[in-house]
mmCIF file of C-alpha atoms in Angstrom:
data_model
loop_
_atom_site.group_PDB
_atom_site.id
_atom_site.type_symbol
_atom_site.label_atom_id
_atom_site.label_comp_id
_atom_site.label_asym_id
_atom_site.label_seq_id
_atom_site.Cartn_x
_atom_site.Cartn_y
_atom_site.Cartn_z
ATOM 1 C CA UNK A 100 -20.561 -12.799 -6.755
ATOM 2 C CA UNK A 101 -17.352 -12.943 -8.811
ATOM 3 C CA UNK A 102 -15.026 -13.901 -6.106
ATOM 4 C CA UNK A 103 -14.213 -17.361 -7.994
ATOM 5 C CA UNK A 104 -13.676 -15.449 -11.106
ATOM 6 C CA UNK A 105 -11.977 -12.862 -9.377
ATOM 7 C CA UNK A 106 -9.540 -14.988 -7.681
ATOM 8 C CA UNK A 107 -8.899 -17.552 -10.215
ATOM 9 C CA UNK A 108 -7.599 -13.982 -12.825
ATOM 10 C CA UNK A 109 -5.420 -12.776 -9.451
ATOM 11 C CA UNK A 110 -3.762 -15.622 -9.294
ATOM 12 C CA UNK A 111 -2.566 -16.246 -12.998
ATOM 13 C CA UNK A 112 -1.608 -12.477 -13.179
ATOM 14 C CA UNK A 113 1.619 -11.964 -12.276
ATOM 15 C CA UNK A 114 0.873 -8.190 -12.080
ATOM 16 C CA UNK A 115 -1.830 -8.255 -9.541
ATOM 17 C CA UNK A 116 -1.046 -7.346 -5.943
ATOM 18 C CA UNK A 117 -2.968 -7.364 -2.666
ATOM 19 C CA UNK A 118 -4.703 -3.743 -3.673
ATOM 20 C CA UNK A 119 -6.683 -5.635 -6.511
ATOM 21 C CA UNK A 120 -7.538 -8.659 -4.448
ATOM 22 C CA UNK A 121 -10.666 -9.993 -3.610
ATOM 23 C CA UNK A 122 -10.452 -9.731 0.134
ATOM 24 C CA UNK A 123 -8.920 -6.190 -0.075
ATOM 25 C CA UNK A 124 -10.850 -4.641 -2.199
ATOM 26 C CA UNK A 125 -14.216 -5.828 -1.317
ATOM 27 C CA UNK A 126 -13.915 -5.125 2.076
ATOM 28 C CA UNK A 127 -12.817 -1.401 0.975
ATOM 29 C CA UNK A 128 -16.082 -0.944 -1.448
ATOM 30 C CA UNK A 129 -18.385 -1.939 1.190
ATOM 31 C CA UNK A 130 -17.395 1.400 2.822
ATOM 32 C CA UNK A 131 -17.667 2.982 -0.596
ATOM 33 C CA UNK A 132 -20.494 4.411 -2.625
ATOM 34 C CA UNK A 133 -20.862 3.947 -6.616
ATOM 35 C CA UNK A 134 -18.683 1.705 -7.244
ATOM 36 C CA UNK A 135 -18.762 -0.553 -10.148
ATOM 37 C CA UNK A 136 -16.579 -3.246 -11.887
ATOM 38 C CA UNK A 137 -16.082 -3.795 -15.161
ATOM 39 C CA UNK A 138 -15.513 -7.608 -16.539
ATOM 40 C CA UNK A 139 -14.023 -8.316 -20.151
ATOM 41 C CA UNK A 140 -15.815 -11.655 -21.207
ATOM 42 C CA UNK A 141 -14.980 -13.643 -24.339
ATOM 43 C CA UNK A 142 -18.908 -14.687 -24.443
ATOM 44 C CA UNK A 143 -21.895 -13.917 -23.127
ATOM 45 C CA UNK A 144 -22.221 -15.543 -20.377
ATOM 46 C CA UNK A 145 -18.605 -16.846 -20.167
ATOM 47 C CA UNK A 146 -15.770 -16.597 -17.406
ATOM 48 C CA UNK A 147 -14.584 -12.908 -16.852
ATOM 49 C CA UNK A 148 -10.973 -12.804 -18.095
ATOM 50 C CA UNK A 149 -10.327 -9.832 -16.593
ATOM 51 C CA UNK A 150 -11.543 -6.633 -14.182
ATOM 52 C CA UNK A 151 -11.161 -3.159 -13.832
ATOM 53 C CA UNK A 152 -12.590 -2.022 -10.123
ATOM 54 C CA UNK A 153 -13.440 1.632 -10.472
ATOM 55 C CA UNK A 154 -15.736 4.368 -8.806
ATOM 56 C CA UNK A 155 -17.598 7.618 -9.684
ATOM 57 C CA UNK A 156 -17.702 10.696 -7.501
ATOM 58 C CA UNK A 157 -19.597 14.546 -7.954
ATOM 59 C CA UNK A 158 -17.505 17.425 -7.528
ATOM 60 C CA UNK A 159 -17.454 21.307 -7.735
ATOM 61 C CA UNK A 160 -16.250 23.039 -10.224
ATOM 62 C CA UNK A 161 -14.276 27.031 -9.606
ATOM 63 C CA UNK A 162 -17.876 28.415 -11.245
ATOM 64 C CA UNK A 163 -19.566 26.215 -8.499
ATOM 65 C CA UNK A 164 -21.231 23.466 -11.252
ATOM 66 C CA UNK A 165 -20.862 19.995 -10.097
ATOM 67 C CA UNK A 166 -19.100 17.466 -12.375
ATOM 68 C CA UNK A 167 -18.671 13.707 -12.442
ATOM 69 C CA UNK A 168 -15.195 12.010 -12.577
ATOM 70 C CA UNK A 169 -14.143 8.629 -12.303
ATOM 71 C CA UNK A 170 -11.453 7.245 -10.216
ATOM 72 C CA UNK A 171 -10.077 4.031 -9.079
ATOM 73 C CA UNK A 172 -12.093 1.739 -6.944
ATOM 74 C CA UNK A 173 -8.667 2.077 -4.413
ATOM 75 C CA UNK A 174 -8.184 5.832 -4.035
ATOM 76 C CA UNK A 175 -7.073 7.151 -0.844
ATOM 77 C CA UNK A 176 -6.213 3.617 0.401
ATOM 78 C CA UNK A 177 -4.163 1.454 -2.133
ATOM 79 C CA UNK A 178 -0.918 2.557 -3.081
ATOM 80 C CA UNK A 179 -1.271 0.776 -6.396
ATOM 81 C CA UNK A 180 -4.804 0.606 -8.587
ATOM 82 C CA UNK A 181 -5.541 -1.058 -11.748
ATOM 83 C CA UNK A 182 -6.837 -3.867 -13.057
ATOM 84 C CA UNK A 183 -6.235 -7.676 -13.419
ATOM 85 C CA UNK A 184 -6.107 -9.401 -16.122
ATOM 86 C CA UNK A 185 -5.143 -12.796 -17.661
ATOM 87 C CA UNK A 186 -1.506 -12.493 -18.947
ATOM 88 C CA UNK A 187 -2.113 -13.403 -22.561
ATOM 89 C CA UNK A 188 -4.669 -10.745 -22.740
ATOM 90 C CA UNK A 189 -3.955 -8.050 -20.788
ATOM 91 C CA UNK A 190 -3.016 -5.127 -23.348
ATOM 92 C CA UNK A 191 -6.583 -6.230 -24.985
ATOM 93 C CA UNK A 192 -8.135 -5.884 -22.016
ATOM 94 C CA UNK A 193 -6.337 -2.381 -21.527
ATOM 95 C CA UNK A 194 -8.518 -1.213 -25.011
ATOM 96 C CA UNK A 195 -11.167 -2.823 -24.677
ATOM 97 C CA UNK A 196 -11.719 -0.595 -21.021
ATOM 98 C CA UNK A 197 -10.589 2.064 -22.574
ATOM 99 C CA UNK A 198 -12.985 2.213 -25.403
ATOM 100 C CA UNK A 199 -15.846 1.328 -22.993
ATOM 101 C CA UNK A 200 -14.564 4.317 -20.765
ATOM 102 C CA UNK A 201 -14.370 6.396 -23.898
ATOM 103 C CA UNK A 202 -17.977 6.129 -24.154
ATOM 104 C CA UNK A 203 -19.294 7.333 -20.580
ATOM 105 C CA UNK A 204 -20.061 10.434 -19.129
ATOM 106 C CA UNK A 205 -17.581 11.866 -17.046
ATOM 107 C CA UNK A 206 -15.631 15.296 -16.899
ATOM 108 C CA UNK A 207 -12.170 13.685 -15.926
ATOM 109 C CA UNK A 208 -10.860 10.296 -15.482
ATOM 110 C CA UNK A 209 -7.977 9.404 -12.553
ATOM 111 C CA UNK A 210 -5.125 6.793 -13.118
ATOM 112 C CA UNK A 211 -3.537 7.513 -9.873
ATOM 113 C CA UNK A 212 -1.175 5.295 -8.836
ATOM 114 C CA UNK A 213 -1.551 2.799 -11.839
ATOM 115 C CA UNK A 214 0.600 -0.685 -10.773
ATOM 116 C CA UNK A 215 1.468 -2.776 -13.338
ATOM 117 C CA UNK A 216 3.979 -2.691 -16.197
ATOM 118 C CA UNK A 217 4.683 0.114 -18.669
ATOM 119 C CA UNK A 218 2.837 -2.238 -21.491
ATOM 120 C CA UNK A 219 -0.513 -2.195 -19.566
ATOM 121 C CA UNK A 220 -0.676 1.638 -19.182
ATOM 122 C CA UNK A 221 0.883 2.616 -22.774
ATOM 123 C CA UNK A 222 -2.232 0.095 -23.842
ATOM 124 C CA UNK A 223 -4.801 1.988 -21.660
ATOM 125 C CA UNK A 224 -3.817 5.667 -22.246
ATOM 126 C CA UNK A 225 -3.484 5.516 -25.740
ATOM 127 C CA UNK A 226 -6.319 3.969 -26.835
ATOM 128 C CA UNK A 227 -8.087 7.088 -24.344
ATOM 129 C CA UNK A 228 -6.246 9.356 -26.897
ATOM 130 C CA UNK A 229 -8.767 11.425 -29.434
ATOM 131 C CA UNK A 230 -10.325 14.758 -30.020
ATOM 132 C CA UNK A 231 -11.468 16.013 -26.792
ATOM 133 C CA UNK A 232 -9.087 14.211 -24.752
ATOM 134 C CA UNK A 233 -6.353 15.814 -22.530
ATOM 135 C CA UNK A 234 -3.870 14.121 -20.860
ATOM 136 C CA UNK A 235 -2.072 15.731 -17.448
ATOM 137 C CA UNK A 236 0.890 14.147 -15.568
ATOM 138 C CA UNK A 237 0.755 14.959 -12.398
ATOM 139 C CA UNK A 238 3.627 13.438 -9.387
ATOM 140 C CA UNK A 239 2.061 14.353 -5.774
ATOM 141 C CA UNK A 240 4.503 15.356 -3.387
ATOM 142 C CA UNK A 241 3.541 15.585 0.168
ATOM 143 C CA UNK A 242 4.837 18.658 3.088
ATOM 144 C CA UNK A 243 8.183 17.225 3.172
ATOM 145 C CA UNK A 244 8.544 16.928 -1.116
ATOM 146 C CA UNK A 245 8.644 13.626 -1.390
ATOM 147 C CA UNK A 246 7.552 11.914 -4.562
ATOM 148 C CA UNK A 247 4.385 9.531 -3.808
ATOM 149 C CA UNK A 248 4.842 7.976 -7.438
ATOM 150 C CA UNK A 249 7.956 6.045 -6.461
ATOM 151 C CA UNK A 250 8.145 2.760 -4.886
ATOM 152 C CA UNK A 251 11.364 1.419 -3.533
ATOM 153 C CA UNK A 252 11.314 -2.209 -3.195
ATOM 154 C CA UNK A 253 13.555 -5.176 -2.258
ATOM 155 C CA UNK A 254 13.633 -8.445 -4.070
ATOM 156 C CA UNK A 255 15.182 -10.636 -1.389
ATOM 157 C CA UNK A 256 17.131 -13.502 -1.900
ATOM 158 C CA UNK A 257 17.437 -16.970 -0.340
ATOM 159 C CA UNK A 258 19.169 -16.458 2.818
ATOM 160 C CA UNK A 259 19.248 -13.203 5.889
ATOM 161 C CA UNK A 260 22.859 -13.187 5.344
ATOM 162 C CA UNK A 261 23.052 -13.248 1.813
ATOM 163 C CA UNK A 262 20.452 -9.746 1.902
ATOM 164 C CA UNK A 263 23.214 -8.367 4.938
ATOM 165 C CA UNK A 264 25.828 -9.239 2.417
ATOM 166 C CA UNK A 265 24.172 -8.318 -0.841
ATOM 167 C CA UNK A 266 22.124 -5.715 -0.178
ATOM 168 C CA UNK A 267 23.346 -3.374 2.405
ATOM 169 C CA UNK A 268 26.504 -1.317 2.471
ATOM 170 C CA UNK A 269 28.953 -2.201 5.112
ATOM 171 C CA UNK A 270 28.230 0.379 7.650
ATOM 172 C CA UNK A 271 24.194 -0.410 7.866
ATOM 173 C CA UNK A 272 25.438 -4.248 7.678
ATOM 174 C CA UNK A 273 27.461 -3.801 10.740
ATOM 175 C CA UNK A 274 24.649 -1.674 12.567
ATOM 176 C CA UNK A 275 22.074 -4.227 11.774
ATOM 177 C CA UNK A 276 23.564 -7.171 12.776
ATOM 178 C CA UNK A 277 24.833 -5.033 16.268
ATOM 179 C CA UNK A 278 20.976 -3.957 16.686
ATOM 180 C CA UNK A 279 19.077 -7.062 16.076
ATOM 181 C CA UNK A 280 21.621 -8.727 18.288
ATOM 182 C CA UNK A 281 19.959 -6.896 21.146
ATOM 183 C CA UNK A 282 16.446 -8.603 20.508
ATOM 184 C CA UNK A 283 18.394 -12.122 21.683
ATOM 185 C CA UNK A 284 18.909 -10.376 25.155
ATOM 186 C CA UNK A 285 16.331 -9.233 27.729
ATOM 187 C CA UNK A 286 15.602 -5.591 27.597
ATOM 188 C CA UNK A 287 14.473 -5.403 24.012
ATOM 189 C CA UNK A 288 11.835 -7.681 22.326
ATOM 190 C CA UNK A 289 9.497 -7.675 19.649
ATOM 191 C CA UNK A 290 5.899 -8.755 19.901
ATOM 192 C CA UNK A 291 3.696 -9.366 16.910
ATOM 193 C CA UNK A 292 -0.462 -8.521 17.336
ATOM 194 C CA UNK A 293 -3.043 -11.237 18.093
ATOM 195 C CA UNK A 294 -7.054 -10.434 18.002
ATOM 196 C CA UNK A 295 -6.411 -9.937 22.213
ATOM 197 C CA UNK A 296 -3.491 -7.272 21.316
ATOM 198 C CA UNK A 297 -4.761 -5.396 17.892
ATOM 199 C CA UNK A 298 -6.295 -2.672 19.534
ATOM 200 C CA UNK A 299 -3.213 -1.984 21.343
ATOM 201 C CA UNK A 300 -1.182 -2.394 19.066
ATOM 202 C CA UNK A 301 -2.588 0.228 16.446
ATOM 203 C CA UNK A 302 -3.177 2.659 19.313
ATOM 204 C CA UNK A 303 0.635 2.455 19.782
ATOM 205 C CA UNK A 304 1.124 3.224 16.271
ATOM 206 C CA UNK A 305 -1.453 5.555 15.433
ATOM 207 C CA UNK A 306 -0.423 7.417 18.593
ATOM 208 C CA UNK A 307 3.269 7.641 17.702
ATOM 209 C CA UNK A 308 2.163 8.722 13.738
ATOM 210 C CA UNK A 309 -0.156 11.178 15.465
ATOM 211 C CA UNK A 310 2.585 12.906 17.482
ATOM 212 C CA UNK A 311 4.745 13.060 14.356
ATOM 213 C CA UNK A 312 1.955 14.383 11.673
ATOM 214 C CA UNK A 313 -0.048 16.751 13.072
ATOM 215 C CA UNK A 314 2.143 19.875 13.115
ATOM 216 C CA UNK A 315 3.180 19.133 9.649
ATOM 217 C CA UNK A 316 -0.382 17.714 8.334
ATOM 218 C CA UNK A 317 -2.910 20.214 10.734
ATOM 219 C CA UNK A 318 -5.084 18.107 13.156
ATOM 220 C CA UNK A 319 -8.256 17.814 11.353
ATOM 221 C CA UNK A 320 -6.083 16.067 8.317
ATOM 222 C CA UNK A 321 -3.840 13.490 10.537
ATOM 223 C CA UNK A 322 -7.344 12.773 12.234
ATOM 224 C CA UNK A 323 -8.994 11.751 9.020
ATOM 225 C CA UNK A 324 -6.034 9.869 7.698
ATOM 226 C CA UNK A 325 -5.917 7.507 10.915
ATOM 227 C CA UNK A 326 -9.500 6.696 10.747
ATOM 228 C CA UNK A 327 -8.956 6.040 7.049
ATOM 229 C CA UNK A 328 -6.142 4.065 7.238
ATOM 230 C CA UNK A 329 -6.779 2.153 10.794
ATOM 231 C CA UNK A 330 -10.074 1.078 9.131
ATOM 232 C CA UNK A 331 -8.246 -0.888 6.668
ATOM 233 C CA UNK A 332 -6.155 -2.122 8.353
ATOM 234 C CA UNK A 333 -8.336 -3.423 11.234
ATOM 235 C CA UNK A 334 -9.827 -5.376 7.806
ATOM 236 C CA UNK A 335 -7.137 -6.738 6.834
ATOM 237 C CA UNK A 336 -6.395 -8.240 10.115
ATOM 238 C CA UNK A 337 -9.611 -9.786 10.172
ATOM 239 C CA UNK A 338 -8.493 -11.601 6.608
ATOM 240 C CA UNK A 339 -4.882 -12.697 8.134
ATOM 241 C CA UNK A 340 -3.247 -10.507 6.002
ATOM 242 C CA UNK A 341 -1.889 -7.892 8.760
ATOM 243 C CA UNK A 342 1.235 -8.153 10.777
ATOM 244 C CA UNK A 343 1.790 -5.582 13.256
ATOM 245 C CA UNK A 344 5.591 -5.326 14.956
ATOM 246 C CA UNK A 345 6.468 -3.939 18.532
ATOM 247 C CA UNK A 346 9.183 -3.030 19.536
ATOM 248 C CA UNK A 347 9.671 -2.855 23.427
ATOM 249 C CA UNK A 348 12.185 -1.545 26.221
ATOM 250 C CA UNK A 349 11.066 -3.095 28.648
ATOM 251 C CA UNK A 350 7.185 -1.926 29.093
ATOM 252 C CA UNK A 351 8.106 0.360 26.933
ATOM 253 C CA UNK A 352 6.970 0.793 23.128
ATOM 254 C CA UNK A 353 9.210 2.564 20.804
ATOM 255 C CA UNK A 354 8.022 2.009 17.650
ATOM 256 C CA UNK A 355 4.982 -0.139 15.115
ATOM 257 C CA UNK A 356 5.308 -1.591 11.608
ATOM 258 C CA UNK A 357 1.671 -2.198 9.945
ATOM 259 C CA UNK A 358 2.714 -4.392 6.854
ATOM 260 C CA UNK A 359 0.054 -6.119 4.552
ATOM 261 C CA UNK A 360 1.232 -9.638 3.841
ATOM 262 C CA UNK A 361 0.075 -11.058 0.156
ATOM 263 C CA UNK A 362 0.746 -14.182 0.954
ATOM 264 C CA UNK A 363 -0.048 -15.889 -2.205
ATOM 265 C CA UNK A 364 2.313 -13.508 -3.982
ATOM 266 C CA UNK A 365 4.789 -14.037 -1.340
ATOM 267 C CA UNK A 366 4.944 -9.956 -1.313
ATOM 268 C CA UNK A 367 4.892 -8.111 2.054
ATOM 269 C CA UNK A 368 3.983 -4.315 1.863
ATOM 270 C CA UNK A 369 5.235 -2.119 4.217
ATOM 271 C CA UNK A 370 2.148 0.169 5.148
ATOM 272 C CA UNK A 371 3.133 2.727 7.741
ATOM 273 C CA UNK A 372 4.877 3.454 11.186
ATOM 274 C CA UNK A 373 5.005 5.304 14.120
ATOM 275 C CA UNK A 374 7.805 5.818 15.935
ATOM 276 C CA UNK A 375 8.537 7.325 19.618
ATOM 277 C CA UNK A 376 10.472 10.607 17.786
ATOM 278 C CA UNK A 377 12.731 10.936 21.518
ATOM 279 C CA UNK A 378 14.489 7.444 21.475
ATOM 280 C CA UNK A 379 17.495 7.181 19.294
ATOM 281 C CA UNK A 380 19.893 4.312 20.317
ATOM 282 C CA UNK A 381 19.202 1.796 19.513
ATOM 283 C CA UNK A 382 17.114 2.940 16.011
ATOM 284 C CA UNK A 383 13.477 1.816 15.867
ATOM 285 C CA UNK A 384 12.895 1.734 12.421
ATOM 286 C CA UNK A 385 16.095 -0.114 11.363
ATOM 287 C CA UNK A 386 15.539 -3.068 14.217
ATOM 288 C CA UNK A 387 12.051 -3.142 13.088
ATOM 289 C CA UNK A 388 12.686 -3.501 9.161
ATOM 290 C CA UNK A 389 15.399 -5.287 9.295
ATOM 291 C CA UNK A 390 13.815 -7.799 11.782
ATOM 292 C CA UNK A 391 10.053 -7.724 9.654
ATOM 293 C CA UNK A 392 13.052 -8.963 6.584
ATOM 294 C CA UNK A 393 14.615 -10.926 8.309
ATOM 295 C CA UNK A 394 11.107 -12.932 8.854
ATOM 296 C CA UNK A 395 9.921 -12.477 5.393
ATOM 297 C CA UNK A 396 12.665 -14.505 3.710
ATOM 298 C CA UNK A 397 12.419 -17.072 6.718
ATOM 299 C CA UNK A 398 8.921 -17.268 4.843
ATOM 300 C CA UNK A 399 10.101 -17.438 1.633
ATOM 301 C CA UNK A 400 8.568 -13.862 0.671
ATOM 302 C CA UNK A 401 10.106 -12.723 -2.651
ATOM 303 C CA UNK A 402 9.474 -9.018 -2.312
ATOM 304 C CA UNK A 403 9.884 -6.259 0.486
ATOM 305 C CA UNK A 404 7.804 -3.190 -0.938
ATOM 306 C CA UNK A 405 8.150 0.180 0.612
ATOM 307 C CA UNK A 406 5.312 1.440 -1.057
ATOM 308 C CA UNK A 407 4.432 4.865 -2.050
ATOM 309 C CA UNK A 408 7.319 7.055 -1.072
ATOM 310 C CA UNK A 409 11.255 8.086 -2.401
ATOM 311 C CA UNK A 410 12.020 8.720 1.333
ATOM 312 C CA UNK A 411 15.859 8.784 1.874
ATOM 313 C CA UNK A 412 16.217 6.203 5.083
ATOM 314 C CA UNK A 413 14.061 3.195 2.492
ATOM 315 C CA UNK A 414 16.995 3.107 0.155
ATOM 316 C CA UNK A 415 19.735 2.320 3.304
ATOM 317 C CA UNK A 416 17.600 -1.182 3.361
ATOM 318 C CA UNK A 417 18.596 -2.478 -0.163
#
């Protein structure tokens, strides 16, 4: 019922991304239990100018008493939550969520992953801030100690060669341009999923993620995290707004991209991969990046996002 509303705020805010759309994040709350949405109104009755997806979940305490808390509508799938807001009005909107927040029920409150600018949060914590309020930063680091609270991006420019030359130090300039070379000849190639090759395609992936993950993760995690995630994606496939890379030697698959195209933002967000861990020459990951690039500013895409994730081989890309 407020997808007009919803899309027409998306679109004017230039902080909004794909994890706060309409198409995303309905499809995800259908899956969801209490969930709820809060809309900032001028009027009664009168256009929302901005919305704040959320959701409410029971848990256990140490002493065994069960406790609500709130979290974002997103958790567990987006890698940035929020809300959307017109521009002029977006710190208001900040308070005036925060003071209706202030005023529920709830043991604890999670801004995980808040996207946005500094303004927007600074605007929402602090007007949380009063007696009986505590405030805990907390940066999640998975089994290999990364830091899930940064997220490396690439604002691309014009032109391919301009992001070889601009981007790229000379040694990963020379090694892409050697490597994608090799997709213009006959042994390697890179298809792209259709509705007849989906289910393929995320088998190949999931498979290859599967094979790297569980010994680090335990099998009854990795299991729970494909389902999770392959739900999501198979969604956003169904919206248009999935594009799943390749690559092939020969019959041979040796590595997926799953990137979520925002296509009105002109953003693409790189999602996750599986690789086959026993091929090394030529590199997988860097002839699949640096080919999924290469078509994103032949689309005119402004951003390459990386996503959750300070993992050393994102920052050799830009």
């Amino acid at each position: 019922g407020l997808r007009e509303e919803w899309e027409h705020i998306f679109a004017a805010d230039p902080e909004a991304q794909h994890f706060l759309s309409h198409s995303w994040i309905s499809r995800y709350l259908a899956k969801r239990r209490r969930w709820f949405v809060l809309a900032l109104r001028p009027s009664e009755g009168g256009p929302a100018i901005a919305l704040f997806p959320l959701r409410m979940q029971s848990r256990q305490d140490a002493d065994g008493r069960f406790f609500d808390e709130i979290i974002m509508a997103g958790n567990y799938a987006a890698d940035y939550t929020g809300f959307i807001a017109l521009p002029a009005i977006a710190e208001i909107a900040a308070r005036a969520f925060a003071a209706w927040l202030c005023r529920q029920n709830w043991n604890q409150i999670k801004f995980d992953y808040l996207g946005g600018s500094a303004a927007r949060t600074v605007a929402l914590l602090g007007a949380m801030e009063g007696p009986g309020v505590k405030f805990r930063r907390n940066a999640p680091r998975n089994e290999q100690n990364i830091d899930n609270t940064i997220c490396p991006y690439i604002a691309l420019p014009d032109t391919f060669e301009a992001y070889l030359e601009n981007h790229l130090s000379s040694q990963t300039r020379q090694k892409m341009r050697r490597f994608l070379r090799k997709l213009d000849g006959v042994e390697y190639r890179i298809t792209r999923a259709t509705p007849e090759t989906i289910e393929r395609d995320l088998d190949i992936l999931f498979n290859f993620w599967r094979i790297r993950w569980t010994p680090v993760k335990g099998e009854e995690k990795t299991e729970k995290l494909i389902v999770m995630s392959r739900r999501m994606l198979e969604d956003c496939f169904t919206d248009g707004d999935l594009d799943v890379p390749v690559l092939w030697a020969g019959e041979r698959p040796l590595g997926a991209l799953a990137n979520i195209l925002e296509r009105k933002k002109k953003l693409v967000l790189f999602y996750i991969t599986g690789r086959d861990e026993e091929w090394k020459l030529p590199p997988p990951g860097l002839m699949l990046h640096g080919d999924a690039i290469r078509k994103a500013i032949a689309e005119g895409c402004r951003v390459y996002d990386f996503l959750r994730g300070n993992e050393p081989y994102k920052y050799a890309f830009g």
